[in-house]
Every structure is written in structure tokens, then in C-alpha cells.
Tab-separated table of C-alpha atoms in Angstrom:
chain	number	residue	atom	x	y	z
A	69	UNK	CA	-16.772	-41.100	-31.736
A	70	UNK	CA	-16.568	-37.406	-32.792
A	71	UNK	CA	-14.340	-35.134	-30.974
A	72	UNK	CA	-15.393	-32.636	-28.367
A	73	UNK	CA	-15.031	-28.977	-29.482
A	74	UNK	CA	-11.411	-27.766	-28.533
A	75	UNK	CA	-11.431	-25.542	-25.407
A	76	UNK	CA	-11.116	-22.186	-26.289
A	77	UNK	CA	-8.365	-21.430	-23.908
A	78	UNK	CA	-5.716	-23.952	-25.601
A	79	UNK	CA	-5.081	-22.110	-28.744
A	80	UNK	CA	-3.174	-19.368	-26.939
A	81	UNK	CA	-1.623	-21.559	-24.393
A	82	UNK	CA	-0.290	-23.888	-26.875
A	83	UNK	CA	0.748	-21.287	-29.739
A	84	UNK	CA	4.285	-20.623	-28.948
A	85	UNK	CA	5.174	-24.567	-28.598
A	86	UNK	CA	3.776	-25.452	-32.074
A	87	UNK	CA	6.090	-25.626	-35.030
A	88	UNK	CA	8.034	-23.093	-36.600
A	89	UNK	CA	10.373	-23.316	-39.607
A	90	UNK	CA	13.688	-25.061	-38.982
A	91	UNK	CA	16.662	-24.674	-41.568
A	92	UNK	CA	18.005	-28.142	-41.878
A	93	UNK	CA	15.789	-30.652	-39.921
A	94	UNK	CA	12.224	-31.123	-38.789
A	95	UNK	CA	10.734	-29.519	-35.849
A	96	UNK	CA	10.022	-32.132	-33.334
A	97	UNK	CA	7.383	-31.819	-30.616
A	98	UNK	CA	7.559	-34.796	-28.127
A	99	UNK	CA	3.950	-35.158	-26.471
A	100	UNK	CA	2.438	-38.182	-24.494
A	101	UNK	CA	-0.278	-38.520	-21.791
A	102	UNK	CA	1.138	-39.998	-18.250
A	103	UNK	CA	-0.391	-40.751	-14.632
A	104	UNK	CA	0.693	-39.142	-11.716
A	105	UNK	CA	3.147	-41.810	-11.158
A	106	UNK	CA	4.961	-41.557	-14.418
A	107	UNK	CA	3.416	-44.404	-16.165
A	108	UNK	CA	2.107	-44.455	-19.931
A	109	UNK	CA	0.442	-47.793	-19.676
A	110	UNK	CA	-0.869	-50.429	-16.969
A	111	UNK	CA	1.308	-52.928	-18.296
A	112	UNK	CA	3.557	-53.751	-21.166
A	113	UNK	CA	1.559	-53.949	-24.378
A	114	UNK	CA	-1.641	-53.024	-22.686
A	115	UNK	CA	-3.543	-50.047	-24.307
A	116	UNK	CA	-4.524	-47.794	-21.341
A	117	UNK	CA	-6.995	-44.723	-21.046
A	118	UNK	CA	-5.361	-41.888	-19.213
A	119	UNK	CA	-6.642	-38.576	-20.682
A	120	UNK	CA	-9.869	-37.140	-20.898
A	121	UNK	CA	-11.946	-36.467	-24.184
A	122	UNK	CA	-11.228	-32.668	-23.826
A	123	UNK	CA	-7.393	-33.252	-24.033
A	124	UNK	CA	-7.728	-36.010	-26.823
A	125	UNK	CA	-9.422	-33.207	-28.814
A	126	UNK	CA	-6.310	-31.230	-28.094
A	127	UNK	CA	-3.887	-33.957	-29.372
A	128	UNK	CA	-5.694	-34.080	-32.874
A	129	UNK	CA	-5.547	-30.352	-32.954
A	130	UNK	CA	-1.807	-30.585	-32.121
A	131	UNK	CA	-1.661	-33.405	-34.855
A	132	UNK	CA	-3.375	-30.790	-37.352
A	133	UNK	CA	-0.141	-28.631	-37.056
A	134	UNK	CA	2.547	-31.276	-37.896
A	135	UNK	CA	3.754	-32.748	-41.055
A	136	UNK	CA	4.088	-36.202	-39.567
A	137	UNK	CA	2.873	-38.434	-36.691
A	138	UNK	CA	5.825	-40.556	-35.143
A	139	UNK	CA	5.511	-43.944	-32.895
A	140	UNK	CA	7.406	-47.028	-32.309
A	141	UNK	CA	6.982	-50.379	-32.840
A	142	UNK	CA	5.955	-51.004	-29.524
A	143	UNK	CA	3.375	-48.662	-29.480
A	144	UNK	CA	1.955	-49.834	-32.963
A	145	UNK	CA	1.792	-53.719	-32.041
A	146	UNK	CA	0.085	-52.958	-28.766
A	147	UNK	CA	-2.611	-50.422	-29.783
A	148	UNK	CA	-2.904	-50.958	-33.323
A	149	UNK	CA	-3.455	-47.035	-33.822
A	150	UNK	CA	-5.134	-45.144	-36.910
A	151	UNK	CA	-2.479	-42.350	-36.588
A	152	UNK	CA	-4.787	-39.858	-38.446
A	153	UNK	CA	-5.975	-36.458	-37.546
A	154	UNK	CA	-9.904	-35.765	-36.930
A	155	UNK	CA	-9.580	-32.181	-35.866
A	156	UNK	CA	-11.561	-29.843	-38.330
A	157	UNK	CA	-10.344	-26.519	-38.814
A	158	UNK	CA	-12.559	-23.269	-38.875
A	159	UNK	CA	-12.778	-23.376	-42.656
A	160	UNK	CA	-13.614	-26.970	-42.531
A	161	UNK	CA	-10.303	-28.598	-43.624
A	162	UNK	CA	-8.830	-31.537	-42.035
A	163	UNK	CA	-5.029	-31.662	-41.728
A	164	UNK	CA	-3.628	-34.894	-43.078
A	165	UNK	CA	-0.092	-35.552	-41.381
A	166	UNK	CA	1.995	-38.540	-42.601
A	167	UNK	CA	2.116	-41.662	-40.027
A	168	UNK	CA	5.913	-42.535	-39.572
A	169	UNK	CA	6.564	-45.924	-37.748
A	170	UNK	CA	10.032	-46.849	-36.254
A	171	UNK	CA	10.410	-50.172	-36.859
A	172	UNK	CA	13.932	-51.513	-37.385
A	173	UNK	CA	13.659	-55.133	-37.602
A	174	UNK	CA	10.493	-55.123	-39.574
A	175	UNK	CA	7.869	-56.593	-37.174
A	176	UNK	CA	4.890	-54.605	-38.056
A	177	UNK	CA	2.333	-56.523	-40.742
A	178	UNK	CA	1.000	-53.026	-42.177
A	179	UNK	CA	-1.355	-54.717	-44.543
A	180	UNK	CA	-3.355	-56.194	-41.420
A	181	UNK	CA	-3.427	-53.066	-39.470
A	182	UNK	CA	-6.121	-50.417	-38.693
A	183	UNK	CA	-3.926	-47.740	-40.320
A	184	UNK	CA	-4.113	-49.795	-43.702
A	185	UNK	CA	-8.005	-49.468	-43.361
A	186	UNK	CA	-7.716	-45.665	-42.672
A	187	UNK	CA	-5.622	-44.938	-45.676
A	188	UNK	CA	-8.184	-47.294	-47.906
A	189	UNK	CA	-11.132	-45.405	-46.546
A	190	UNK	CA	-9.280	-42.034	-47.588
A	191	UNK	CA	-9.403	-40.812	-43.734
A	192	UNK	CA	-5.580	-40.625	-43.759
A	193	UNK	CA	-2.152	-41.024	-45.525
A	194	UNK	CA	-0.385	-44.106	-45.582
A	195	UNK	CA	2.995	-44.515	-43.337
A	196	UNK	CA	6.767	-44.315	-43.929
A	197	UNK	CA	7.938	-47.107	-42.190
A	198	UNK	CA	11.564	-46.769	-41.191
A	199	UNK	CA	13.588	-49.950	-41.467
A	200	UNK	CA	16.982	-51.255	-40.902
A	201	UNK	CA	18.732	-51.372	-44.273
A	202	UNK	CA	19.580	-54.950	-44.189
A	203	UNK	CA	15.696	-55.810	-43.512
A	204	UNK	CA	13.569	-57.299	-46.417
A	205	UNK	CA	9.951	-56.077	-45.839
A	206	UNK	CA	6.816	-58.325	-46.621
A	207	UNK	CA	5.681	-58.588	-50.186
A	208	UNK	CA	1.965	-57.887	-49.044
A	209	UNK	CA	3.181	-54.528	-47.205
A	210	UNK	CA	5.202	-53.343	-50.136
A	211	UNK	CA	2.318	-53.916	-52.712
A	212	UNK	CA	-0.312	-52.032	-50.479
A	213	UNK	CA	2.254	-49.109	-49.639
A	214	UNK	CA	2.878	-48.689	-53.064
A	215	UNK	CA	-0.753	-48.548	-54.100
A	216	UNK	CA	-1.196	-46.056	-51.289
A	217	UNK	CA	1.857	-43.719	-51.805
A	218	UNK	CA	3.377	-44.970	-48.671
A	219	UNK	CA	6.957	-46.324	-48.269
A	220	UNK	CA	9.646	-48.185	-46.310
A	221	UNK	CA	12.266	-45.733	-45.643
A	222	UNK	CA	15.749	-47.894	-45.197
A	223	UNK	CA	18.304	-46.509	-42.938
A	224	UNK	CA	21.261	-47.792	-41.191
A	225	UNK	CA	19.598	-47.988	-37.823
A	226	UNK	CA	21.140	-51.318	-36.137
A	227	UNK	CA	24.793	-51.008	-36.998
A	228	UNK	CA	24.918	-47.795	-35.156
A	229	UNK	CA	25.236	-47.725	-31.309
A	230	UNK	CA	24.955	-44.008	-30.950
A	231	UNK	CA	21.239	-43.283	-30.461
A	232	UNK	CA	21.737	-39.748	-31.141
A	233	UNK	CA	23.513	-40.420	-34.222
A	234	UNK	CA	20.423	-42.577	-35.205
A	235	UNK	CA	18.113	-40.048	-34.721
A	236	UNK	CA	20.158	-37.524	-36.479
A	237	UNK	CA	19.942	-39.788	-39.690
A	238	UNK	CA	16.322	-40.223	-39.233
A	239	UNK	CA	15.554	-36.677	-38.888
A	240	UNK	CA	17.835	-35.717	-41.759
A	241	UNK	CA	16.197	-38.130	-44.042
A	242	UNK	CA	12.638	-37.543	-43.037
A	243	UNK	CA	13.404	-33.736	-43.710
A	244	UNK	CA	14.582	-34.727	-47.273
A	245	UNK	CA	11.325	-36.479	-47.937
A	246	UNK	CA	9.204	-33.309	-47.060
A	247	UNK	CA	8.638	-33.661	-43.350
A	248	UNK	CA	9.083	-30.255	-41.903
A	249	UNK	CA	7.500	-31.058	-38.516
A	250	UNK	CA	7.067	-34.022	-36.503
A	251	UNK	CA	4.979	-35.000	-33.575
A	252	UNK	CA	6.471	-38.011	-31.459
A	253	UNK	CA	4.020	-39.879	-29.392
A	254	UNK	CA	5.618	-43.003	-28.039
A	255	UNK	CA	6.264	-45.310	-26.777
A	256	UNK	CA	8.311	-45.452	-23.557
A	257	UNK	CA	11.731	-46.264	-25.127
A	258	UNK	CA	11.383	-43.390	-27.616
A	259	UNK	CA	10.037	-41.072	-24.866
A	260	UNK	CA	13.067	-41.996	-22.506
A	261	UNK	CA	15.684	-41.736	-25.413
A	262	UNK	CA	14.360	-38.227	-26.592
A	263	UNK	CA	13.878	-36.550	-23.057
A	264	UNK	CA	17.678	-36.654	-22.766
A	265	UNK	CA	18.421	-35.466	-26.241
A	266	UNK	CA	17.735	-31.566	-25.739
A	267	UNK	CA	18.972	-30.292	-29.382
A	268	UNK	CA	16.624	-32.790	-30.986
A	269	UNK	CA	13.566	-31.980	-29.163
A	270	UNK	CA	11.956	-28.540	-29.931
A	271	UNK	CA	8.851	-28.682	-27.665
A	272	UNK	CA	7.442	-30.981	-24.855
A	273	UNK	CA	3.761	-31.604	-24.224
A	274	UNK	CA	2.600	-33.869	-21.443
A	275	UNK	CA	-0.935	-34.485	-20.511
A	276	UNK	CA	-1.056	-35.685	-16.732
A	277	UNK	CA	-4.312	-37.776	-15.873
A	278	UNK	CA	-5.596	-37.865	-12.430
A	279	UNK	CA	-4.504	-41.559	-11.818
A	280	UNK	CA	-1.948	-43.920	-10.369
A	281	UNK	CA	-1.117	-47.114	-12.640
A	282	UNK	CA	0.985	-48.653	-10.299
A	283	UNK	CA	4.499	-50.238	-10.211
A	284	UNK	CA	3.417	-52.821	-12.891
A	285	UNK	CA	3.071	-49.783	-15.302
A	286	UNK	CA	5.226	-48.784	-18.394
A	287	UNK	CA	7.262	-46.328	-16.869
A	288	UNK	CA	8.650	-42.924	-18.307
A	289	UNK	CA	12.060	-41.793	-16.879
A	290	UNK	CA	14.804	-40.702	-18.784
A	291	UNK	CA	18.310	-42.255	-17.951
A	292	UNK	CA	19.849	-38.862	-16.952
A	293	UNK	CA	18.904	-35.627	-15.878
A	294	UNK	CA	16.497	-33.617	-18.115
A	295	UNK	CA	15.788	-29.781	-17.084
A	296	UNK	CA	12.952	-27.652	-18.587
A	297	UNK	CA	12.785	-23.871	-19.366
A	298	UNK	CA	9.802	-22.118	-20.693
A	299	UNK	CA	7.307	-23.841	-18.267
A	300	UNK	CA	3.723	-23.417	-18.748
A	301	UNK	CA	0.727	-25.164	-17.085
A	302	UNK	CA	-2.923	-25.574	-18.180
A	303	UNK	CA	-5.773	-27.110	-16.135
A	304	UNK	CA	-8.846	-28.770	-17.889
A	305	UNK	CA	-11.837	-30.687	-16.782
A	306	UNK	CA	-9.708	-33.577	-15.684
A	307	UNK	CA	-6.202	-33.447	-16.811
A	308	UNK	CA	-3.407	-30.934	-16.406
A	309	UNK	CA	-0.963	-30.378	-19.555
A	310	UNK	CA	2.411	-29.414	-19.219
A	311	UNK	CA	4.341	-27.355	-22.019
A	312	UNK	CA	8.013	-26.799	-21.890
A	313	UNK	CA	11.475	-26.833	-23.758
A	314	UNK	CA	14.241	-28.886	-22.813
A	315	UNK	CA	17.774	-27.271	-21.601
């Protein structure tokens, strides 16, 4: 399905929250869609439509401004996402951000995924898959990634109980790999962790759909207080979009 045209008012609205150069780590944008009751899915592992096609175009526009798109293993197993960018710039170019999958224990069979097909068809880049240094990836996945110029990135993810320390390790390594800006899209555990790490998140962009998903839904709620500054709102055909920075 082709994207709707980007609503013109979104460009100036988003501008100040898009990546700018950082000296020693990637610029990190945390963005996701949620219901009015702060759910990102109706049930664990269930793909749930929340946002309008208008803000789907916005998501691809934001992707076009980043070097990488990060999701966790839960999102990958539930949605089998393509993680590419389909927004066409005015000059006709389509950006190719690098998919980044946080999969510490090596659960994902990449060679069977939609993303593998996207890369085979030259519609996007092969991923960087972040695994713990003790994990041995599947031979099939290693072979496919080698051919597609993707990679398994081994890091000490499981031995460190300090989540902030883990994120600093991840961001430092990705910066070394040429990823200067990252759009983090989920899932819930990653979102909830990052919402309380104000020094890691540079911009927050939340799409809010006019729906309640109920008490069985997958909730986004940080473990502690998370204040916002530089808050701006945008109202679309159906959805509202919040842009802000964490204090």
C-alpha cells in the first residue's frame, strides 16, 4: 500500500525534534503509537492498529531522517516488521535507515523473516542484530547477513544488571559503526526503560490514537517519574501527536 502524502504542517512541527549532530553518541528519538489508556497493543504478542494512515506517513518521514531504526525482540517476534522507509523525498530519493534489532539471547530466525525478503528485493538494508557476547547465532542467519552486508553485533548485554550501562554500551558501539541517529520504536519494555533515562533520549514523539484498548493491553508506563519539557501538540485527521523532551 502506498503512503498518503505527508500533511504539510507536520514538517515545521517536527523540525526541532529531528536529529542534530552529537559529539560522542547517536541522537536518539523515542517514538511510538499508543491508545488513550497508554497501551501499544491489545494483547501481548498481538499486532494492533492504533494510528491513522496520515501518521503512518509521518512515521516513515521520521524514519527518513535517521540512520537506524531500533526495535526489541518482542516487537520482531510479534509483528515480523519490514523496518524500511517508504517516504519519498522531493528529489525522488528514498532513505535507507539501518534496522537494529535488540535480541540478547538470539531468539530471532532472521533468514525466515519479512525483513530478509525486504533486503533481498533491495527495498532496505540488512539489520545489525545485537546479541550477547556468549550467544552463538544460527549458521543460516550468519550466511544470509554476510551476503546482505548486515551483521551480528556481540556485546556484554546479559552480565550487566545496570540497564543504563547497557544502553551506553549499545549506543557507543552503534556510533562506532556509523549510526549517528537512531529512531527507537519499541516494544514496551524498551519504551518503559528509556522513558526514565532522560540523558539517553533526545526527542520524544508519541502518536495517540482515539481508542481504548483495555486492561489486557500492553501498557507503556515507566517505573518512575518522567517529566517533559518543550512540549508541542499536533492534531491530525484522527490522531494527536505529542513532541517533547525528557527532563
